Coordinates of C-alpha atoms and ligand atoms in Angstrom, one line a residue:
X67 CA 17.7 -21.2 -15.6
X68 CA 14.6 -19.3 -14.4
X69 CA 13.8 -20.1 -11.0
X70 CA 9.8 -18.5 -11.0
X71 CA 9.0 -19.1 -7.3
X72 CA 11.4 -17.9 -4.5
X73 CA 11.0 -15.9 -1.2
X74 CA 14.3 -13.8 -1.5
X75 CA 12.8 -10.6 -0.7
X76 CA 13.5 -10.1 3.2
X77 CA 11.3 -8.9 5.5
X78 CA 8.1 -9.7 3.6
X79 CA 7.4 -12.9 4.5
X80 CA 9.0 -16.2 6.0
X81 CA 11.6 -16.2 3.6
X82 CA 14.6 -14.4 3.9
X83 CA 14.8 -12.4 7.2
X84 CA 17.2 -9.6 6.3
X85 CA 19.6 -8.2 3.3
X86 CA 22.5 -11.0 4.3
X87 CA 20.2 -13.8 4.0
X88 CA 18.7 -12.5 0.9
X89 CA 22.4 -12.0 -0.5
X90 CA 23.3 -15.7 0.8
X91 CA 20.2 -17.3 -1.3
X92 CA 21.5 -15.3 -4.6
X93 CA 25.0 -17.2 -4.2
X94 CA 23.2 -20.4 -3.7
X95 CA 21.0 -19.7 -6.6
X96 CA 24.2 -19.3 -8.7
X97 CA 25.8 -22.5 -7.4
X98 CA 22.5 -24.2 -8.8
X99 CA 22.7 -22.6 -11.8
X100 CA 20.3 -20.2 -11.7
X101 CA 20.4 -17.2 -14.1
X102 CA 17.1 -15.3 -13.3
X103 CA 14.9 -15.4 -10.3
X104 CA 11.1 -14.4 -9.9
X105 CA 10.9 -12.8 -6.2
X106 CA 7.3 -14.1 -5.0
X107 CA 6.5 -12.9 -1.9
X108 CA 3.2 -14.3 -0.2
X109 CA 0.3 -12.0 -0.5
X110 CA -2.3 -12.8 1.9
X111 CA -4.1 -9.9 1.9
X112 CA -4.9 -6.6 0.2
X113 CA -2.6 -4.6 2.1
X114 CA 0.8 -6.1 0.6
X115 CA 3.1 -3.2 0.5
X116 CA 4.4 -2.9 -3.2
X117 CA 6.5 0.0 -2.8
X118 CA 8.2 -1.8 -0.2
X119 CA 8.6 -4.8 -2.2
X120 CA 10.0 -3.0 -5.4
X121 CA 12.5 -0.8 -3.4
X122 CA 14.0 -4.0 -1.8
X123 CA 13.4 -5.8 -5.3
X124 CA 15.7 -3.0 -6.5
X125 CA 18.1 -3.4 -3.8
X126 CA 18.6 -7.2 -3.9
X127 CA 18.9 -7.1 -7.5
X128 CA 21.7 -5.1 -7.6
X129 CA 23.6 -7.5 -5.8
X130 CA 22.1 -10.1 -8.4
X131 CA 23.4 -8.3 -11.2
X132 CA 27.1 -8.9 -9.9
X133 CA 26.6 -12.4 -9.6
X134 CA 25.0 -12.4 -13.4
X135 CA 21.6 -13.1 -12.1
X136 CA 18.3 -11.0 -13.3
X137 CA 15.9 -10.4 -10.4
X138 CA 12.3 -10.1 -11.4
X139 CA 8.9 -9.1 -9.0
X140 CA 6.2 -11.3 -8.6
X141 CA 3.9 -12.9 -6.1
X142 CA 2.5 -15.6 -4.8
X143 CA -0.9 -14.7 -4.2
X144 CA -3.2 -16.9 -2.0
X145 CA -6.7 -17.6 -3.0
X146 CA -8.3 -15.9 0.1
X147 CA -6.4 -12.7 -0.8
X148 CA -7.8 -12.7 -4.3
X149 CA -11.5 -11.8 -3.3
X150 CA -10.5 -9.0 -1.2
X151 CA -8.3 -7.3 -4.4
X152 CA -10.5 -5.5 -6.7
X153 CA -10.4 -7.3 -10.4
X154 CA -9.1 -4.2 -12.2
X155 CA -6.2 -3.7 -10.2
X156 CA -4.8 -7.8 -9.8
X157 CA -3.0 -7.6 -12.7
X158 CA -0.1 -5.9 -10.5
X159 CA 0.6 -9.0 -9.0
X160 CA 1.6 -10.4 -12.1
X161 CA 5.1 -11.6 -12.5
X162 CA 6.9 -8.7 -14.2
X163 CA 6.4 -7.7 -17.8
X164 CA 4.0 -11.1 -18.1
X165 CA 0.2 -11.7 -17.7
X166 CA 1.2 -14.7 -15.5
X167 CA -0.3 -14.8 -12.0
X168 CA 1.0 -17.1 -9.5
X169 CA -2.1 -18.7 -7.2
X170 CA -1.7 -20.8 -4.0
X171 CA -4.6 -22.5 -2.2
X172 CA -4.6 -23.6 1.6
X173 CA -2.6 -26.8 1.6
X174 CA -5.0 -28.7 4.1
X175 CA -8.5 -27.0 3.2
X176 CA -10.8 -27.8 0.7
X177 CA -11.3 -27.2 -2.9
X178 CA -12.9 -23.6 -2.6
X179 CA -16.6 -23.5 -3.5
X180 CA -16.4 -20.6 -6.0
X181 CA -13.1 -21.8 -7.4
X182 CA -14.0 -21.8 -11.3
X183 CA -16.1 -18.9 -11.4
X184 CA -13.4 -16.9 -10.2
X185 CA -10.5 -18.5 -12.2
X186 CA -12.7 -17.6 -15.2
X187 CA -13.2 -13.9 -13.5
X188 CA -9.1 -13.6 -13.5
X189 CA -8.6 -15.2 -16.9
X190 CA -11.3 -12.5 -18.5
X191 CA -9.3 -9.8 -17.0
X192 CA -6.4 -11.1 -19.3
X193 CA -4.4 -13.4 -16.9
X194 CA -2.5 -16.4 -17.0
X195 CA -3.2 -18.5 -13.9
X196 CA -0.2 -20.3 -12.4
X197 CA -1.2 -23.0 -10.0
X198 CA 1.8 -23.0 -7.3
X199 CA 2.6 -26.7 -6.2
X200 CA -0.6 -28.8 -7.1
X201 CA 1.0 -31.7 -5.8
X202 CA 1.0 -30.3 -2.4
X203 CA -2.8 -29.6 -1.8
X204 CA -4.8 -32.4 0.3
X205 CA -7.7 -31.8 -2.0
X206 CA -5.3 -32.8 -5.2
X207 CA -3.8 -36.0 -3.5
X208 CA -7.5 -37.0 -2.5
X209 CA -9.2 -36.1 -6.0
X210 CA -6.1 -36.0 -8.7
X211 CA -8.6 -34.9 -11.4
X212 CA -8.9 -31.7 -9.8
X213 CA -5.5 -31.2 -11.1
X214 CA -6.7 -32.0 -14.7
X215 CA -9.7 -29.8 -14.5
X216 CA -7.3 -26.7 -14.0
X217 CA -5.4 -27.6 -16.9
X218 CA -9.1 -27.6 -19.0
X219 CA -9.7 -24.6 -17.5
X220 CA -6.3 -23.1 -19.3
X221 CA -4.3 -22.9 -16.0
X222 CA -0.7 -23.8 -15.9
X223 CA 0.8 -26.0 -13.1
X224 CA 3.9 -25.4 -11.5
X225 CA 6.2 -27.9 -9.9
X226 CA 7.9 -27.4 -6.7
X227 CA 11.4 -28.9 -6.7
X228 CA 11.1 -29.9 -3.1
X229 CA 7.9 -32.5 -3.7
X230 CA 10.5 -34.7 -5.8
X231 CA 12.7 -35.1 -2.9
X232 CA 9.5 -35.7 -0.2
X233 CA 10.2 -38.8 1.6
X234 CA 9.3 -41.7 -0.4
X235 CA 5.7 -43.1 -0.6
X236 CA 4.7 -39.9 0.6
X237 CA 1.4 -38.4 -0.8
X238 CA 2.9 -35.2 -2.0
X239 CA 6.0 -37.2 -3.7
X240 CA 3.3 -39.6 -5.5
X241 CA 1.3 -36.9 -6.9
X242 CA 4.0 -34.7 -8.2
X243 CA 5.4 -38.1 -9.9
X244 CA 1.9 -39.0 -11.2
X245 CA 1.7 -35.4 -12.6
X246 CA 5.1 -35.5 -14.3
X247 CA 4.5 -39.0 -15.7
X248 CA 1.3 -37.4 -17.5
X249 CA 3.6 -34.3 -18.5
X250 CA 1.1 -32.0 -16.7
X251 CA 3.6 -29.5 -15.7
X252 CA 4.5 -26.5 -17.3
X253 CA 6.8 -25.1 -15.1
X254 CA 9.2 -26.2 -12.4
X255 CA 10.5 -24.1 -9.5
X256 CA 12.7 -23.7 -6.1
X257 CA 10.1 -22.1 -3.7
X258 CA 13.2 -21.4 -2.0
X259 CA 12.8 -19.9 1.5
X260 CA 16.5 -20.1 2.5
X261 CA 20.0 -20.5 0.8
X262 CA 19.8 -24.6 1.7
X263 CA 16.4 -24.9 -0.6
X264 CA 19.0 -24.2 -3.5
X265 CA 20.8 -27.6 -2.8
X266 CA 17.7 -29.4 -3.0
X267 CA 16.8 -27.4 -6.0
X268 CA 20.1 -28.6 -7.3
X269 CA 19.5 -32.3 -6.5
X270 CA 16.0 -32.2 -8.0
X271 CA 17.0 -30.5 -11.0
X272 CA 19.5 -32.8 -11.8
X273 CA 17.3 -35.5 -11.3
X274 CA 14.3 -33.8 -13.6
X275 CA 17.3 -33.8 -16.3
X276 CA 18.2 -37.4 -16.2
X277 CA 15.0 -38.8 -16.2
X278 CA 12.5 -36.5 -17.8
X279 CA 12.4 -33.8 -20.4
X280 CA 14.1 -30.4 -20.6
X281 CA 11.4 -28.6 -21.7
X282 CA 9.9 -28.0 -18.2
X283 CA 11.0 -24.7 -17.4
Ligands
LIG186 FE1 5.8 -20.4 -2.4

């Protein structure tokens, strides 16, 4: 199983803090049945250190290989950072060997005014937009049709495993289940920041397999 969203590269964001923690996460991922991981460090400004990310991806990738896990590099680019990155250099933030770029918004913010225009700009660069955890955004919980608009624009939606385990009757959980029932998600991922998150990922994965389809990747 491929985990497309994970903060396993140490020292770059609020995920793993050091190499030991990255390795712990690898072991937890293996126990959860993960065979490939896309490392998606947060990109919150244009000064993201690609050289460091690539070097650490290689370092952690060697440990991953020993466990039979393939490690790929991607990013989770914040919407506000996108405006600061020249359009013709955005492709470097895509998941390795693809044209897919993972984008996140402020969880508690409002829908950006220029969203539609800028998504089309990115798509004109040949990028496929993956929206990270749409069920977690306040503006989607209030106005679920926004997620349908994303689909109509050709964006793909990625479910966060943690959302399925959110407290019963919480807005995040309701939003996630509503979108699952409407078959709106293309992807499913852990968004793991620490080893324990893979225990939750296992529980959520078992639930999805028992209750929904296998085609959600
Ligand atoms: Fe994330």
